[in-house]
Amino acid sequence: MLAIIGGSGLTQLPGLHITRREVVRTPYGMPSGALTFGELDGHAIVFLARHGYGHTVPPHLVNYRANIWALHAQQVSHVVSIATVGGIGPELRPGRLAVPDQIVDYTHGRETTCADYGNGDMVTHMDFTWPYCEEMRRHCMTALAACGEDYLDGGTYGCVQGPRLETKAEIDRMARDGCAMVGMTGMPEAYLARELGLCYAAIAASVNWAAGRGDSQQAISAEEINHNLEQIMGRVRAVLVSLARASYPEARPGG
Ligand code: HPA
């Protein structure tokens, strides 16, 4: 089954025919909200609002472990994360969508593993060379193409701590590091999905030029972000309907 994690601007999925809601308790505490099960264009999916249904949980306080564990416990096999970003490279102007293929993690102090080290779990170093699941990236790109989107295939997602936006110098550094976009929620979400065997990819929506780029030379305009967010999420909803039509196994391979 496909899970959709909605980010800013996507706390609900209009068009989702809801069948049930489930509050899932996890060994890591409570997820951002109840899981919403339903059908999108007749296809079963589960939806979770990353920041809570009232958009009250900031990026650095999201319980990523509980969110991913809860989806994993529902036999979810594939996950698409919807993430708003600032565009750093010229290829990611506001309004454009991307399916990133790399990550640089600048966050700190977040719980980064579901392994219970210190309580007997063997130390493991899991491969993360390519942090996104290629199969899910392909599903995303097929859906984007079906909706006529001029999307970016690839690009490095730089994940910052938030909740503040960045300085110009920080964005300059991220550009030198090769980041095409900056967001606040990609990590540890992507790694936890890998750890729990979920095929995970992200659709990133550029809602502003990053600090010191394009029309954000002096400041990032909250009005611009909100305007772009509304416009882009309308398109993202259409992409999600298309994405739900692909076939996903009923259960996770191996469990
Ligand atoms: N920086 C960090 N996260 C973001 C931005 C940004 O400019 N825009 C949307 N999410």
PDB file of C-alpha atoms and ligand atoms in Angstrom:
ATOM      1  CA  MET A   1       0.000   0.000   0.000  1.00  0.00           C
ATOM      2  CA  LEU A   2       1.069   3.569  -0.710  1.00  0.00           C
ATOM      3  CA  ALA A   3       1.478   6.107   2.098  1.00  0.00           C
ATOM      4  CA  ILE A   4       1.441   9.849   1.464  1.00  0.00           C
ATOM      5  CA  ILE A   5       3.150  12.133   3.951  1.00  0.00           C
ATOM      6  CA  GLY A   6       1.808  15.623   3.430  1.00  0.00           C
ATOM      7  CA  GLY A   7       3.910  18.636   4.344  1.00  0.00           C
ATOM      8  CA  SER A   8       3.196  22.364   4.574  1.00  0.00           C
ATOM      9  CA  GLY A   9       0.140  23.251   2.524  1.00  0.00           C
ATOM     10  CA  LEU A  10      -1.011  19.649   2.403  1.00  0.00           C
ATOM     11  CA  THR A  11      -2.493  18.825   5.787  1.00  0.00           C
ATOM     12  CA  GLN A  12      -5.541  17.303   4.127  1.00  0.00           C
ATOM     13  CA  LEU A  13      -6.261  15.507   0.904  1.00  0.00           C
ATOM     14  CA  PRO A  14      -9.501  16.692  -0.670  1.00  0.00           C
ATOM     15  CA  GLY A  15     -10.778  13.937  -2.936  1.00  0.00           C
ATOM     16  CA  LEU A  16      -9.720  11.261  -0.484  1.00  0.00           C
ATOM     17  CA  HIS A  17     -12.680   9.052   0.300  1.00  0.00           C
ATOM     18  CA  ILE A  18     -11.897   8.384   3.966  1.00  0.00           C
ATOM     19  CA  THR A  19     -12.672   4.902   5.249  1.00  0.00           C
ATOM     20  CA  ARG A  20     -11.155   5.107   8.739  1.00  0.00           C
ATOM     21  CA  ARG A  21      -8.769   6.976  10.990  1.00  0.00           C
ATOM     22  CA  GLU A  22      -6.412   5.198  13.320  1.00  0.00           C
ATOM     23  CA  VAL A  23      -4.395   6.540  16.214  1.00  0.00           C
ATOM     24  CA  VAL A  24      -1.248   4.409  16.299  1.00  0.00           C
ATOM     25  CA  ARG A  25       0.880   4.218  19.442  1.00  0.00           C
ATOM     26  CA  THR A  26       4.524   3.442  18.744  1.00  0.00           C
ATOM     27  CA  PRO A  27       7.591   2.586  20.850  1.00  0.00           C
ATOM     28  CA  TYR A  28       8.713   6.166  20.097  1.00  0.00           C
ATOM     29  CA  GLY A  29       5.565   7.942  21.178  1.00  0.00           C
ATOM     30  CA  MET A  30       2.755   9.386  19.100  1.00  0.00           C
ATOM     31  CA  PRO A  31       2.926  10.234  15.393  1.00  0.00           C
ATOM     32  CA  SER A  32       2.029  13.756  14.245  1.00  0.00           C
ATOM     33  CA  GLY A  33      -1.612  12.691  14.016  1.00  0.00           C
ATOM     34  CA  ALA A  34      -3.947   9.825  13.311  1.00  0.00           C
ATOM     35  CA  LEU A  35      -3.332   7.863  10.130  1.00  0.00           C
ATOM     36  CA  THR A  36      -6.096   8.512   7.614  1.00  0.00           C
ATOM     37  CA  PHE A  37      -7.019   5.492   5.491  1.00  0.00           C
ATOM     38  CA  GLY A  38      -9.021   5.964   2.357  1.00  0.00           C
ATOM     39  CA  GLU A  39      -9.344   5.709  -1.386  1.00  0.00           C
ATOM     40  CA  LEU A  40      -7.942   8.128  -3.898  1.00  0.00           C
ATOM     41  CA  ASP A  41      -9.627   7.592  -7.248  1.00  0.00           C
ATOM     42  CA  GLY A  42     -10.608   4.120  -5.993  1.00  0.00           C
ATOM     43  CA  HIS A  43      -7.094   3.158  -4.848  1.00  0.00           C
ATOM     44  CA  ALA A  44      -6.325   2.450  -1.195  1.00  0.00           C
ATOM     45  CA  ILE A  45      -3.804   4.775   0.405  1.00  0.00           C
ATOM     46  CA  VAL A  46      -2.926   6.007   3.873  1.00  0.00           C
ATOM     47  CA  PHE A  47      -2.287   9.678   4.558  1.00  0.00           C
ATOM     48  CA  LEU A  48      -0.364  11.356   7.368  1.00  0.00           C
ATOM     49  CA  ALA A  49       0.058  15.104   7.895  1.00  0.00           C
ATOM     50  CA  ARG A  50       3.699  15.547   8.930  1.00  0.00           C
ATOM     51  CA  HIS A  51       3.046  18.739  10.861  1.00  0.00           C
ATOM     52  CA  GLY A  52      -0.244  17.530  12.329  1.00  0.00           C
ATOM     53  CA  TYR A  53      -3.697  18.173  10.911  1.00  0.00           C
ATOM     54  CA  GLY A  54      -3.715  21.679  12.354  1.00  0.00           C
ATOM     55  CA  HIS A  55      -0.138  22.357  11.166  1.00  0.00           C
ATOM     56  CA  THR A  56       1.134  22.800  14.723  1.00  0.00           C
ATOM     57  CA  VAL A  57       4.282  20.636  14.794  1.00  0.00           C
ATOM     58  CA  PRO A  58       7.410  22.479  13.571  1.00  0.00           C
ATOM     59  CA  PRO A  59      10.034  20.597  11.502  1.00  0.00           C
ATOM     60  CA  HIS A  60      12.556  20.173  14.329  1.00  0.00           C
ATOM     61  CA  LEU A  61       9.898  18.732  16.667  1.00  0.00           C
ATOM     62  CA  VAL A  62       8.279  16.256  14.276  1.00  0.00           C
ATOM     63  CA  ASN A  63       8.424  12.749  15.742  1.00  0.00           C
ATOM     64  CA  TYR A  64       9.895  11.242  12.580  1.00  0.00           C
ATOM     65  CA  ARG A  65      10.478   7.865  14.210  1.00  0.00           C
ATOM     66  CA  ALA A  66       6.876   7.546  15.344  1.00  0.00           C
ATOM     67  CA  ASN A  67       5.575   8.659  11.936  1.00  0.00           C
ATOM     68  CA  ILE A  68       7.625   6.189   9.927  1.00  0.00           C
ATOM     69  CA  TRP A  69       7.199   3.370  12.445  1.00  0.00           C
ATOM     70  CA  ALA A  70       3.410   3.863  12.403  1.00  0.00           C
ATOM     71  CA  LEU A  71       3.308   3.562   8.599  1.00  0.00           C
ATOM     72  CA  HIS A  72       5.597   0.553   8.696  1.00  0.00           C
ATOM     73  CA  ALA A  73       3.278  -1.109  11.230  1.00  0.00           C
ATOM     74  CA  GLN A  74       0.365  -0.723   8.780  1.00  0.00           C
ATOM     75  CA  GLN A  75       2.090  -2.859   6.144  1.00  0.00           C
ATOM     76  CA  VAL A  76       2.814   0.167   3.993  1.00  0.00           C
ATOM     77  CA  SER A  77       5.279  -0.762   1.221  1.00  0.00           C
ATOM     78  CA  HIS A  78       5.834   2.583  -0.523  1.00  0.00           C
ATOM     79  CA  VAL A  79       5.955   6.156   0.760  1.00  0.00           C
ATOM     80  CA  VAL A  80       5.852   9.466  -1.060  1.00  0.00           C
ATOM     81  CA  SER A  81       6.811  12.504   0.939  1.00  0.00           C
ATOM     82  CA  ILE A  82       5.584  15.903  -0.148  1.00  0.00           C
ATOM     83  CA  ALA A  83       8.111  18.537   0.870  1.00  0.00           C
ATOM     84  CA  THR A  84       8.220  22.268   0.278  1.00  0.00           C
ATOM     85  CA  VAL A  85      11.667  23.671  -0.461  1.00  0.00           C
ATOM     86  CA  GLY A  86      13.481  26.845  -1.334  1.00  0.00           C
ATOM     87  CA  GLY A  87      15.192  26.808  -4.721  1.00  0.00           C
ATOM     88  CA  ILE A  88      18.982  27.230  -4.583  1.00  0.00           C
ATOM     89  CA  GLY A  89      20.032  26.283  -8.108  1.00  0.00           C
ATOM     90  CA  PRO A  90      18.658  28.136 -11.148  1.00  0.00           C
ATOM     91  CA  GLU A  91      16.850  24.936 -12.181  1.00  0.00           C
ATOM     92  CA  LEU A  92      14.488  25.135  -9.209  1.00  0.00           C
ATOM     93  CA  ARG A  93      12.534  28.355  -9.645  1.00  0.00           C
ATOM     94  CA  PRO A  94       9.476  28.802  -7.414  1.00  0.00           C
ATOM     95  CA  GLY A  95       6.585  26.819  -8.824  1.00  0.00           C
ATOM     96  CA  ARG A  96       8.700  23.945 -10.106  1.00  0.00           C
ATOM     97  CA  LEU A  97       8.561  20.402  -8.737  1.00  0.00           C
ATOM     98  CA  ALA A  98      11.519  18.041  -8.315  1.00  0.00           C
ATOM     99  CA  VAL A  99      12.199  14.427  -7.468  1.00  0.00           C
ATOM    100  CA  PRO A 100      15.536  14.717  -5.625  1.00  0.00           C
ATOM    101  CA  ASP A 101      18.069  11.898  -5.775  1.00  0.00           C
ATOM    102  CA  GLN A 102      20.538  12.975  -3.063  1.00  0.00           C
ATOM    103  CA  ILE A 103      20.544  14.468   0.418  1.00  0.00           C
ATOM    104  CA  VAL A 104      22.947  16.472   2.562  1.00  0.00           C
ATOM    105  CA  ASP A 105      21.865  16.426   6.208  1.00  0.00           C
ATOM    106  CA  TYR A 106      22.584  19.648   8.153  1.00  0.00           C
ATOM    107  CA  THR A 107      20.201  18.865  11.022  1.00  0.00           C
ATOM    108  CA  HIS A 108      21.235  18.236  14.611  1.00  0.00           C
ATOM    109  CA  GLY A 109      19.695  16.803  17.736  1.00  0.00           C
ATOM    110  CA  ARG A 110      17.054  14.742  15.943  1.00  0.00           C
ATOM    111  CA  GLU A 111      16.468  11.068  16.745  1.00  0.00           C
ATOM    112  CA  THR A 112      18.011   9.376  13.737  1.00  0.00           C
ATOM    113  CA  THR A 113      17.467   5.643  14.194  1.00  0.00           C
ATOM    114  CA  CYS A 114      14.865   3.115  15.278  1.00  0.00           C
ATOM    115  CA  ALA A 115      17.612   0.723  16.395  1.00  0.00           C
ATOM    116  CA  ASP A 116      17.701   0.264  20.145  1.00  0.00           C
ATOM    117  CA  TYR A 117      21.434   0.595  20.755  1.00  0.00           C
ATOM    118  CA  GLY A 118      22.279   0.193  24.410  1.00  0.00           C
ATOM    119  CA  ASN A 119      19.500  -2.343  24.777  1.00  0.00           C
ATOM    120  CA  GLY A 120      21.068  -5.208  22.925  1.00  0.00           C
ATOM    121  CA  ASP A 121      20.622  -4.248  19.253  1.00  0.00           C
ATOM    122  CA  MET A 122      23.771  -5.028  17.273  1.00  0.00           C
ATOM    123  CA  VAL A 123      25.452  -1.962  15.799  1.00  0.00           C
ATOM    124  CA  THR A 124      24.705  -1.745  12.087  1.00  0.00           C
ATOM    125  CA  HIS A 125      25.808   0.749   9.460  1.00  0.00           C
ATOM    126  CA  MET A 126      23.139   0.664   6.803  1.00  0.00           C
ATOM    127  CA  ASP A 127      23.902   1.626   3.226  1.00  0.00           C
ATOM    128  CA  PHE A 128      22.519   5.056   2.297  1.00  0.00           C
ATOM    129  CA  THR A 129      24.601   5.839  -0.791  1.00  0.00           C
ATOM    130  CA  TRP A 130      21.420   6.548  -2.761  1.00  0.00           C
ATOM    131  CA  PRO A 131      18.998   7.747  -0.097  1.00  0.00           C
ATOM    132  CA  TYR A 132      15.804   7.533  -2.153  1.00  0.00           C
ATOM    133  CA  CYS A 133      14.192   4.362  -3.489  1.00  0.00           C
ATOM    134  CA  GLU A 134      14.599   4.428  -7.262  1.00  0.00           C
ATOM    135  CA  GLU A 135      11.391   2.478  -7.855  1.00  0.00           C
ATOM    136  CA  MET A 136       9.364   5.105  -5.982  1.00  0.00           C
ATOM    137  CA  ARG A 137      11.228   7.937  -7.737  1.00  0.00           C
ATOM    138  CA  ARG A 138      10.143   6.374 -11.063  1.00  0.00           C
ATOM    139  CA  HIS A 139       6.503   6.185  -9.906  1.00  0.00           C
ATOM    140  CA  CYS A 140       6.697   9.874  -8.951  1.00  0.00           C
ATOM    141  CA  MET A 141       8.176  10.910 -12.277  1.00  0.00           C
ATOM    142  CA  THR A 142       5.618   8.880 -14.240  1.00  0.00           C
ATOM    143  CA  ALA A 143       2.815  10.616 -12.333  1.00  0.00           C
ATOM    144  CA  LEU A 144       4.397  14.056 -12.809  1.00  0.00           C
ATOM    145  CA  ALA A 145       4.771  13.460 -16.537  1.00  0.00           C
ATOM    146  CA  ALA A 146       1.164  12.219 -16.786  1.00  0.00           C
ATOM    147  CA  CYS A 147       0.071  15.534 -15.256  1.00  0.00           C
ATOM    148  CA  GLY A 148       2.138  17.529 -17.735  1.00  0.00           C
ATOM    149  CA  GLU A 149       4.568  18.795 -15.092  1.00  0.00           C
ATOM    150  CA  ASP A 150       7.966  20.127 -16.149  1.00  0.00           C
ATOM    151  CA  TYR A 151       9.739  18.543 -13.182  1.00  0.00           C
ATOM    152  CA  LEU A 152      13.412  18.266 -12.263  1.00  0.00           C
ATOM    153  CA  ASP A 153      14.723  14.672 -12.251  1.00  0.00           C
ATOM    154  CA  GLY A 154      17.283  14.586  -9.432  1.00  0.00           C
ATOM    155  CA  GLY A 155      19.032  17.257  -7.431  1.00  0.00           C
ATOM    156  CA  THR A 156      20.415  17.313  -3.928  1.00  0.00           C
ATOM    157  CA  TYR A 157      18.069  18.144  -1.064  1.00  0.00           C
ATOM    158  CA  GLY A 158      19.856  19.991   1.749  1.00  0.00           C
ATOM    159  CA  CYS A 159      18.001  19.398   4.998  1.00  0.00           C
ATOM    160  CA  VAL A 160      18.333  22.178   7.579  1.00  0.00           C
ATOM    161  CA  GLN A 161      17.193  22.259  11.167  1.00  0.00           C
ATOM    162  CA  GLY A 162      14.696  25.114  11.041  1.00  0.00           C
ATOM    163  CA  PRO A 163      12.363  26.469  12.049  1.00  0.00           C
ATOM    164  CA  ARG A 164      14.162  29.653  11.025  1.00  0.00           C
ATOM    165  CA  LEU A 165      15.064  30.300   7.410  1.00  0.00           C
ATOM    166  CA  GLU A 166      18.728  30.480   6.366  1.00  0.00           C
ATOM    167  CA  THR A 167      21.223  33.294   5.993  1.00  0.00           C
ATOM    168  CA  LYS A 168      22.588  34.130   2.551  1.00  0.00           C
ATOM    169  CA  ALA A 169      25.999  32.772   3.585  1.00  0.00           C
ATOM    170  CA  GLU A 170      24.437  29.469   4.638  1.00  0.00           C
ATOM    171  CA  ILE A 171      22.734  29.139   1.263  1.00  0.00           C
ATOM    172  CA  ASP A 172      26.013  30.044  -0.499  1.00  0.00           C
ATOM    173  CA  ARG A 173      27.688  27.248   1.437  1.00  0.00           C
ATOM    174  CA  MET A 174      24.911  24.812   0.545  1.00  0.00           C
ATOM    175  CA  ALA A 175      25.305  25.774  -3.126  1.00  0.00           C
ATOM    176  CA  ARG A 176      29.037  25.018  -2.873  1.00  0.00           C
ATOM    177  CA  ASP A 177      28.093  21.668  -1.314  1.00  0.00           C
ATOM    178  CA  GLY A 178      26.033  20.933  -4.425  1.00  0.00           C
ATOM    179  CA  CYS A 179      22.542  21.418  -2.950  1.00  0.00           C
ATOM    180  CA  ALA A 180      19.847  22.307  -5.481  1.00  0.00           C
ATOM    181  CA  MET A 181      17.169  22.875  -2.823  1.00  0.00           C
ATOM    182  CA  VAL A 182      16.744  23.505   0.891  1.00  0.00           C
ATOM    183  CA  GLY A 183      14.049  22.099   3.160  1.00  0.00           C
ATOM    184  CA  MET A 184      13.561  21.192   6.809  1.00  0.00           C
ATOM    185  CA  THR A 185      11.969  17.756   6.917  1.00  0.00           C
ATOM    186  CA  GLY A 186      13.773  15.349   4.574  1.00  0.00           C
ATOM    187  CA  MET A 187      15.931  13.938   7.345  1.00  0.00           C
ATOM    188  CA  PRO A 188      15.872  11.710   9.292  1.00  0.00           C
ATOM    189  CA  GLU A 189      12.599  10.751   7.562  1.00  0.00           C
ATOM    190  CA  ALA A 190      14.303   9.279   4.474  1.00  0.00           C
ATOM    191  CA  TYR A 191      16.798   7.297   6.527  1.00  0.00           C
ATOM    192  CA  LEU A 192      14.188   5.893   8.915  1.00  0.00           C
ATOM    193  CA  ALA A 193      12.181   4.693   5.906  1.00  0.00           C
ATOM    194  CA  ARG A 194      15.306   2.931   4.632  1.00  0.00           C
ATOM    195  CA  GLU A 195      15.907   1.385   8.041  1.00  0.00           C
ATOM    196  CA  LEU A 196      12.366   0.010   8.186  1.00  0.00           C
ATOM    197  CA  GLY A 197      12.415  -1.311   4.622  1.00  0.00           C
ATOM    198  CA  LEU A 198      10.010   1.193   3.039  1.00  0.00           C
ATOM    199  CA  CYS A 199      10.453   2.277  -0.589  1.00  0.00           C
ATOM    200  CA  TYR A 200      10.539   6.055  -0.071  1.00  0.00           C
ATOM    201  CA  ALA A 201      10.897   9.057  -2.383  1.00  0.00           C
ATOM    202  CA  ALA A 202      10.030  12.731  -2.195  1.00  0.00           C
ATOM    203  CA  ILE A 203       8.306  15.216  -4.447  1.00  0.00           C
ATOM    204  CA  ALA A 204       9.824  18.584  -3.591  1.00  0.00           C
ATOM    205  CA  ALA A 205       7.897  21.747  -4.390  1.00  0.00           C
ATOM    206  CA  SER A 206       9.881  24.958  -4.722  1.00  0.00           C
ATOM    207  CA  VAL A 207       7.832  27.704  -3.052  1.00  0.00           C
ATOM    208  CA  ASN A 208      10.481  30.462  -2.905  1.00  0.00           C
ATOM    209  CA  TRP A 209      13.980  31.351  -3.939  1.00  0.00           C
ATOM    210  CA  ALA A 210      16.327  30.459  -1.090  1.00  0.00           C
ATOM    211  CA  ALA A 211      17.895  33.314   0.913  1.00  0.00           C
ATOM    212  CA  GLY A 212      20.045  35.578  -1.258  1.00  0.00           C
ATOM    213  CA  ARG A 213      18.859  33.992  -4.522  1.00  0.00           C
ATOM    214  CA  GLY A 214      16.494  35.374  -7.172  1.00  0.00           C
ATOM    215  CA  ASP A 215      13.940  37.750  -5.647  1.00  0.00           C
ATOM    216  CA  SER A 216      15.012  36.731  -2.124  1.00  0.00           C
ATOM    217  CA  GLN A 217      18.111  38.976  -2.177  1.00  0.00           C
ATOM    218  CA  GLN A 218      16.935  41.092   0.762  1.00  0.00           C
ATOM    219  CA  ALA A 219      14.361  38.849   2.399  1.00  0.00           C
ATOM    220  CA  ILE A 220      12.109  35.861   1.784  1.00  0.00           C
ATOM    221  CA  SER A 221       8.523  36.951   1.421  1.00  0.00           C
ATOM    222  CA  ALA A 222       6.012  34.964   3.474  1.00  0.00           C
ATOM    223  CA  GLU A 223       3.246  36.210   1.163  1.00  0.00           C
ATOM    224  CA  GLU A 224       5.088  34.797  -1.830  1.00  0.00           C
ATOM    225  CA  ILE A 225       5.503  31.443  -0.086  1.00  0.00           C
ATOM    226  CA  ASN A 226       1.819  31.258   0.814  1.00  0.00           C
ATOM    227  CA  HIS A 227       0.732  32.285  -2.663  1.00  0.00           C
ATOM    228  CA  ASN A 228       2.999  29.687  -4.317  1.00  0.00           C
ATOM    229  CA  LEU A 229       2.075  27.026  -1.786  1.00  0.00           C
ATOM    230  CA  GLU A 230      -1.615  27.236  -2.565  1.00  0.00           C
ATOM    231  CA  GLN A 231      -1.038  27.204  -6.302  1.00  0.00           C
ATOM    232  CA  ILE A 232       1.468  24.322  -6.238  1.00  0.00           C
ATOM    233  CA  MET A 233      -0.430  22.078  -3.829  1.00  0.00           C
ATOM    234  CA  GLY A 234      -3.401  22.124  -6.192  1.00  0.00           C
ATOM    235  CA  ARG A 235      -1.108  20.610  -8.821  1.00  0.00           C
ATOM    236  CA  VAL A 236       0.466  18.206  -6.332  1.00  0.00           C
ATOM    237  CA  ARG A 237      -2.978  16.828  -5.466  1.00  0.00           C
ATOM    238  CA  ALA A 238      -3.505  15.920  -9.140  1.00  0.00           C
ATOM    239  CA  VAL A 239      -0.070  14.238  -9.194  1.00  0.00           C
ATOM    240  CA  LEU A 240      -1.005  12.225  -6.098  1.00  0.00           C
ATOM    241  CA  VAL A 241      -4.184  10.942  -7.728  1.00  0.00           C
ATOM    242  CA  SER A 242      -2.076   9.790 -10.657  1.00  0.00           C
ATOM    243  CA  LEU A 243       0.480   8.272  -8.282  1.00  0.00           C
ATOM    244  CA  ALA A 244      -2.215   6.322  -6.434  1.00  0.00           C
ATOM    245  CA  ARG A 245      -3.129   4.582  -9.700  1.00  0.00           C
ATOM    246  CA  ALA A 246       0.227   2.770  -9.900  1.00  0.00           C
ATOM    247  CA  SER A 247       0.282  -0.694  -8.384  1.00  0.00           C
ATOM    248  CA  TYR A 248       1.805  -1.252  -4.975  1.00  0.00           C
ATOM    249  CA  PRO A 249       2.022  -4.523  -3.088  1.00  0.00           C
ATOM    250  CA  GLU A 250      -0.606  -4.978  -0.403  1.00  0.00           C
ATOM    251  CA  ALA A 251       2.075  -5.649   2.168  1.00  0.00           C
ATOM    252  CA  ARG A 252       5.718  -4.873   2.675  1.00  0.00           C
ATOM    253  CA  PRO A 253       8.048  -7.497   1.197  1.00  0.00           C
ATOM    254  CA  GLY A 254       9.105  -9.775   4.021  1.00  0.00           C
ATOM    255  CA  GLY A 255       6.556  -8.673   6.516  1.00  0.00           C
TER     256      GLY A 255
HETATM  257  N1  HPA B   1      14.443  27.173   3.481  1.00  0.00           N
HETATM  258  C1  HPA B   1      14.164  26.068   4.215  1.00  0.00           C
HETATM  259  N2  HPA B   1      13.037  25.381   4.083  1.00  0.00           N
HETATM  260  C2  HPA B   1      12.126  25.825   3.204  1.00  0.00           C
HETATM  261  C3  HPA B   1      12.355  26.978   2.425  1.00  0.00           C
HETATM  262  C4  HPA B   1      13.577  27.673   2.575  1.00  0.00           C
HETATM  263  O1  HPA B   1      13.845  28.703   1.908  1.00  0.00           O
HETATM  264  N3  HPA B   1      11.246  27.140   1.642  1.00  0.00           N
HETATM  265  C5  HPA B   1      10.398  26.132   1.963  1.00  0.00           C
HETATM  266  N4  HPA B   1      10.928  25.333   2.897  1.00  0.00           N
END
